[in-house]
Amino acid sequence: MKSIKKTPIIFGILALISLFGFAQQEKVLQIFRGGEIVHEYTIDDFDYIEVNDVIQAPSDVNASVSDDNITIKWNAVEGATYNVYRSPDNVNFTLIASRLTETTYTDTKPLHGSNYYRIKAVIDDVESGYTSSAAATLTSSDMDNGIYLGITGFNQDLYNYPVLQLTESSVDGFRNFIDGLAMKNGTLLYYSVDQALNAMQATELPSDISTAAIVTFTDGLDQGSMMKDVPYDDDMAYLDALNRRINNETVSGKTITAYSIGIRGKDVSDINMFSTNLAKLASSPENATEVTSMAEVNAKFKEIAEQLSKSNYIQTINLKMPGVSNGTMVRFTFDNVNSAENSELYIEGKFNLKERSLEEVKYVGLTSTSGTTIKGTVDGIFVNFTLNGVHTDNNVLIKSEFTDEWTFIASNSSWQINSEFDKTENSDIVTERSSAVIMLVLDCSSSLAEDFVKAQNNAKDFISTLYQAVGGTENPGEQEETIYSTKPIDLSVAIWKDGTRFYLTPDQYKKANLANSIVEGLTVLSNMGDFIISPKLLQSDEIFKDYAMTYYSDLLPSKDMATVISARYRDINNVLDNLGFSDFSTYSGDCYMTKTAYDSNYNYQIHLSYYTGGNLAESYNKHNKTYGYIRGVVDINHEGPIIWQNENNFKLSVIKDGERKFISKADFDADQYDEIEGIVIFMGDQSFIIKLHDEQSDSVYKDAAMSMYSDILPDKTQASIISMMYSDINSALINFGGKAFQYGSGCRYMTKTAYNSNYNYQIYLYYYTGGELAGSSDNNTNYGYIRGVININ
């Protein structure tokens, strides 16, 4: 239909009035050309009639190629601006430029292959009709790598959109094609898949194609393919032939990965045949999916698109190892395992000393174009090997920090890790994006009814997911997956390694090499917040509210977090137990502190013995103070590694050559050091050392204590921290050969801080723990044992 610029004029009004005047007869409007009727309309079909001026389309359109650009020119239309449209197939046109005032336009991002252009003139917001098409073909022996996409819609007809690279300049064309599809009867299911395979094989593609895939969506059986010019006598013969094509043929030398998604329409009575169709149109059983709703269709489309968008990465791995004995078996693992036997991603070969090569190489969990013999290059005592064209079976990327070298020790039939293998120096990995070709085959039959629009939207979402993965401007692709997920997984273990937080499944965690990693804790996802729970209690003893809020306020769970823990504690505890972490106690009286106040005197607590299913308890009352255990919880978006406690806590402070060092038990050798100071404590802004032994065997009165030991007595804050953490301090003291703080009636330790004019505060571990101190008693006599502390400046 021609577009028009409205300029109404009165024409033939008297004739029309006379026509309408005859009320007893049906009247028609007849249009004559050369004395013959060319159009006839019933008068009742009209509201009114206007005669307007037609906007002329530009003429003499031509297109020419120069330096990978295409320039289009046309003749002017007086008073007009111009819109430029482009199509890959001369059928489906997309607007690429608008409101041009010149009569020339250069397309700087043309499509590889055929480009068809049409122009429309625009006057006062009204467009003319299309011009005729001007065609130009962009050919290149060095085609850009990326994702190449084609679409086939089917019902009683086929609707094809050619295979093109998915880019900013082409993505709207794909979407517009989807929008332009319409429902009709018939389902040429087999024929459409057949032609889609032909289209992939006939298309010029880049030389680095690593993935060839076809994704078919249908809601029914095949109805009509046998009427096409095909060499088969029945549906089953055609379906079997398609299955053979999918499993045996290639596209650009690559095997075909085929997916099928089926939602059974109401008119499908042969359920077995429907399922057979899905199975035979997929390249493996797991790639055939029957769903029951369009929401499931969309989810499956998204899953497939994400999988395909990750499948076209190719890596080059450069490995460096010291030369070993001839015939030694060498294994390089890429999945960060704690033993070679646990690896599911590795290469293994026999070292040929004379040839400096790896021979009889086998690949597990990955493929490579380097073959079964890899020639090495010598660098001093080292040999360098390069693996080309590496691609993992599950589409994850190999990282240097997950690489280890192992050699097989024949005498004890075990693999030994090369502890001197430097992951940054000896493993260099280059990742490049190769190309993929994907055909999307869509059912457009009328049996979809109101679900057809949903199917169109699902298909456009599929395109958008692929587009985002290649860096589309709408939402650039996210970080590609490595062997460990960088996206949170519920009830996984969060670890921090080389500046990245990874989420390991329990099975991955048990097999992982955790050297140089920080184990942060258990990940919990919920609609009330996502967080990470510490692997163990932050201290062994319960703690009073005031001290909990002073020293652990940033690590205590909020009310929402505590509610989730209470509601899901069985699942959480099961995973904690499975991983070897300490779980939440359900023993009567065991409570866990939160940072949320119940009222001015109490805090909410996680009390799993009495309050579960998401309910929290008011704090227990002990000496009119609230208390409970401390289990650290941190929001999952915490920046940087989660450090629950100072790494130097409970280490031994020693002096060597005038320098203080903090050492662990494994490094402890008393003869190596000039002085053994004691156990190190870092808490809040406090840092001090607790001596390994009491200063004397007997207790001492206040005045004598202040005279003899005032310089080493703990102050009130230090004494409170000792009271709060005494079990862990005692364990550390014993670990290094010291004497634990005595626990029991009468076992008090003196401080330098006055309780009042007559008494001092005391560390009294029999009645007052969790940070609280006692005032002196016993007939107004102030006495206790002396345990010295040293302040760390």
Coordinates of C-alpha atoms in Angstrom, one line a residue, residues 300-527:
K300 CA 15.5 -23.9 29.0
F301 CA 16.2 -21.5 26.2
K302 CA 18.2 -19.4 28.6
E303 CA 20.1 -22.4 29.9
I304 CA 21.0 -23.5 26.4
A305 CA 22.0 -20.0 25.3
E306 CA 24.3 -19.6 28.3
Q307 CA 25.9 -23.0 27.6
L308 CA 26.4 -22.2 24.0
S309 CA 27.8 -18.8 24.7
K310 CA 30.5 -20.4 26.8
S311 CA 31.3 -23.2 24.4
N312 CA 33.3 -21.2 21.9
Y313 CA 36.4 -20.4 24.0
I314 CA 39.7 -21.9 22.9
Q315 CA 42.8 -21.8 25.2
T316 CA 46.5 -22.2 24.6
I317 CA 48.3 -23.7 27.6
N318 CA 52.1 -23.3 28.1
L319 CA 53.5 -25.6 30.7
K320 CA 57.1 -25.6 32.1
M321 CA 58.5 -28.6 34.0
P322 CA 62.0 -29.8 35.0
G323 CA 63.3 -32.7 33.0
V324 CA 62.8 -36.1 34.6
S325 CA 63.9 -39.6 34.0
N326 CA 63.1 -41.3 30.7
G327 CA 59.7 -43.0 30.8
T328 CA 58.5 -41.1 33.8
M329 CA 54.7 -40.6 33.8
V330 CA 53.8 -36.9 34.2
R331 CA 50.3 -35.5 34.9
F332 CA 49.2 -31.9 34.7
T333 CA 45.9 -31.3 36.6
F334 CA 43.8 -28.2 36.1
D335 CA 41.1 -28.6 38.7
N336 CA 43.0 -27.7 41.9
V337 CA 42.8 -31.1 43.5
N338 CA 44.5 -32.3 46.7
S339 CA 45.5 -35.6 45.0
A340 CA 46.1 -36.6 41.3
E341 CA 43.6 -39.4 41.7
N342 CA 40.8 -36.9 42.4
S343 CA 41.4 -35.0 39.2
E344 CA 38.7 -35.0 36.5
L345 CA 40.5 -32.5 34.3
Y346 CA 44.1 -33.3 33.3
I347 CA 46.6 -34.4 30.6
E348 CA 49.0 -37.3 31.2
G349 CA 51.9 -38.5 29.2
K350 CA 55.2 -40.4 29.3
F351 CA 58.4 -38.2 29.2
N352 CA 60.8 -39.1 26.4
L353 CA 64.2 -37.8 27.7
K354 CA 66.0 -38.1 24.3
E355 CA 63.3 -36.3 22.3
R356 CA 62.3 -34.0 25.2
S357 CA 58.7 -34.8 24.5
L358 CA 55.5 -36.1 26.1
E359 CA 54.2 -39.2 24.4
E360 CA 51.1 -41.3 24.6
V361 CA 49.3 -38.2 25.9
K362 CA 45.8 -38.8 27.0
Y363 CA 43.2 -36.0 27.7
V364 CA 40.6 -36.3 30.5
G365 CA 37.8 -33.7 30.7
L366 CA 39.2 -31.7 27.8
T367 CA 40.4 -31.9 24.2
S368 CA 43.3 -30.4 22.4
T369 CA 44.5 -30.1 18.8
S370 CA 48.1 -31.0 19.9
G371 CA 47.6 -34.7 19.6
T372 CA 49.1 -37.6 21.5
T373 CA 52.8 -36.5 21.1
I374 CA 53.8 -33.0 22.3
K375 CA 57.3 -31.9 21.4
G376 CA 59.0 -29.8 24.1
T377 CA 61.5 -27.0 23.8
V378 CA 64.5 -26.9 26.2
D379 CA 65.2 -24.0 28.6
G380 CA 68.1 -25.0 30.7
I381 CA 67.0 -27.9 32.9
F382 CA 63.4 -27.1 32.1
V383 CA 61.2 -28.3 29.2
N384 CA 58.3 -26.2 27.8
F385 CA 55.2 -27.8 26.3
T386 CA 52.4 -26.0 24.5
L387 CA 48.9 -27.4 24.3
N388 CA 46.9 -25.8 21.4
G389 CA 43.2 -25.6 20.8
V390 CA 42.2 -26.6 24.4
H391 CA 38.5 -26.8 25.2
T392 CA 37.0 -28.4 28.3
D393 CA 34.1 -30.8 28.0
N394 CA 31.9 -28.8 30.4
N395 CA 32.8 -25.4 28.9
V396 CA 34.7 -24.0 31.9
L397 CA 38.0 -22.1 31.5
I398 CA 41.3 -23.4 32.8
K399 CA 43.2 -21.0 35.1
S400 CA 46.9 -21.0 36.0
E401 CA 46.1 -20.9 39.7
F402 CA 44.3 -24.2 39.5
T403 CA 47.2 -26.0 37.7
D404 CA 49.6 -28.6 39.3
E405 CA 52.3 -31.0 38.1
W406 CA 52.5 -34.6 39.4
T407 CA 54.9 -37.4 38.7
F408 CA 54.1 -41.1 39.2
I409 CA 56.3 -42.9 41.7
A410 CA 56.4 -46.6 40.6
S411 CA 57.9 -47.9 43.8
N412 CA 54.7 -47.1 45.8
S413 CA 52.3 -46.7 42.9
S414 CA 51.3 -43.2 43.8
W415 CA 51.4 -39.7 42.3
Q416 CA 53.6 -37.1 43.9
I417 CA 53.0 -33.4 43.5
N418 CA 55.9 -31.1 42.4
S419 CA 55.8 -28.7 45.3
E420 CA 58.1 -26.3 43.4
F421 CA 55.8 -26.0 40.5
D422 CA 55.2 -22.2 40.4
K423 CA 51.6 -21.7 39.1
T424 CA 52.4 -18.2 37.8
E425 CA 55.9 -19.0 36.4
N426 CA 55.3 -22.5 35.1
S427 CA 51.7 -22.2 33.7
D428 CA 50.8 -19.6 31.2
I429 CA 47.3 -19.7 29.7
V430 CA 46.0 -17.6 26.8
T431 CA 42.2 -17.5 26.3
E432 CA 40.7 -16.5 23.0
R433 CA 37.1 -16.6 21.7
S434 CA 36.6 -18.8 18.8
S435 CA 33.5 -18.9 16.6
A436 CA 30.2 -20.7 16.9
V437 CA 27.3 -21.2 14.5
I438 CA 23.8 -21.7 15.9
M439 CA 20.5 -22.4 14.1
L440 CA 17.3 -21.7 16.0
V441 CA 14.3 -23.6 14.6
L442 CA 10.9 -22.3 15.9
D443 CA 7.4 -23.8 15.7
C444 CA 4.9 -21.2 14.4
S445 CA 1.9 -23.4 14.2
S446 CA -1.6 -22.2 15.1
S447 CA -1.8 -24.8 17.8
L448 CA 0.3 -22.6 20.0
A449 CA -2.7 -20.2 20.3
E450 CA -2.1 -17.5 23.0
D451 CA 1.3 -19.1 23.8
F452 CA 2.7 -18.0 20.4
V453 CA 3.6 -14.5 21.6
K454 CA 5.3 -16.1 24.6
A455 CA 7.3 -18.3 22.3
Q456 CA 8.4 -15.2 20.3
N457 CA 9.5 -13.5 23.5
N458 CA 11.4 -16.6 24.6
A459 CA 13.2 -16.7 21.2
K460 CA 14.1 -13.0 21.6
D461 CA 15.4 -13.7 25.1
F462 CA 17.5 -16.5 23.7
I463 CA 19.0 -14.1 21.1
S464 CA 19.6 -11.5 23.9
T465 CA 21.5 -14.0 26.1
L466 CA 23.8 -14.9 23.2
Y467 CA 24.2 -11.2 22.4
Q468 CA 25.1 -10.3 25.9
A469 CA 27.7 -13.1 26.1
V470 CA 29.6 -11.6 23.1
G471 CA 29.7 -8.2 24.8
G472 CA 26.5 -6.7 23.5
T473 CA 26.0 -3.1 24.6
E474 CA 22.8 -3.9 26.5
N475 CA 24.6 -5.9 29.1
P476 CA 28.2 -7.0 28.6
G477 CA 28.9 -10.6 29.3
E478 CA 29.7 -11.6 32.9
Q479 CA 33.0 -13.2 33.9
E480 CA 33.3 -16.6 32.3
E481 CA 33.1 -19.7 34.5
T482 CA 36.1 -21.5 35.7
I483 CA 36.2 -24.9 37.4
Y484 CA 34.8 -23.3 40.6
S485 CA 31.7 -21.1 40.3
T486 CA 32.1 -17.4 40.9
K487 CA 28.3 -17.1 41.3
P488 CA 26.9 -17.9 44.8
I489 CA 25.6 -21.5 45.2
D490 CA 23.4 -22.3 48.2
L491 CA 25.1 -24.4 50.9
S492 CA 28.4 -24.3 49.1
V493 CA 31.8 -23.4 50.6
A494 CA 33.1 -19.9 49.9
I495 CA 36.8 -19.7 49.5
W496 CA 39.0 -16.7 48.7
K497 CA 41.8 -17.4 46.2
D498 CA 44.0 -15.0 44.3
G499 CA 41.6 -12.1 44.7
T500 CA 38.4 -14.0 43.8
R501 CA 35.6 -15.6 45.8
F502 CA 34.8 -19.0 44.6
Y503 CA 31.9 -21.2 45.6
L504 CA 32.7 -24.9 45.9
T505 CA 30.2 -27.7 46.1
P506 CA 30.8 -30.1 49.1
D507 CA 32.3 -32.7 46.7
Q508 CA 34.6 -30.1 45.1
Y509 CA 35.6 -28.8 48.6
K510 CA 36.6 -32.3 49.7
K511 CA 38.8 -32.8 46.6
A512 CA 40.3 -29.3 46.5
N513 CA 43.9 -28.2 47.1
L514 CA 43.3 -25.4 49.6
A515 CA 46.9 -24.2 49.9
N516 CA 47.1 -20.4 49.5
S517 CA 43.3 -20.2 49.9
I518 CA 41.2 -18.8 52.7
V519 CA 38.2 -21.0 53.6
E520 CA 35.6 -18.4 54.4
G521 CA 32.6 -20.6 55.3
L522 CA 29.2 -22.0 54.3
T523 CA 27.2 -20.0 51.8
V524 CA 23.4 -19.6 52.6
L525 CA 21.1 -18.1 50.0
S526 CA 17.6 -16.9 50.8
N527 CA 15.1 -14.2 49.9

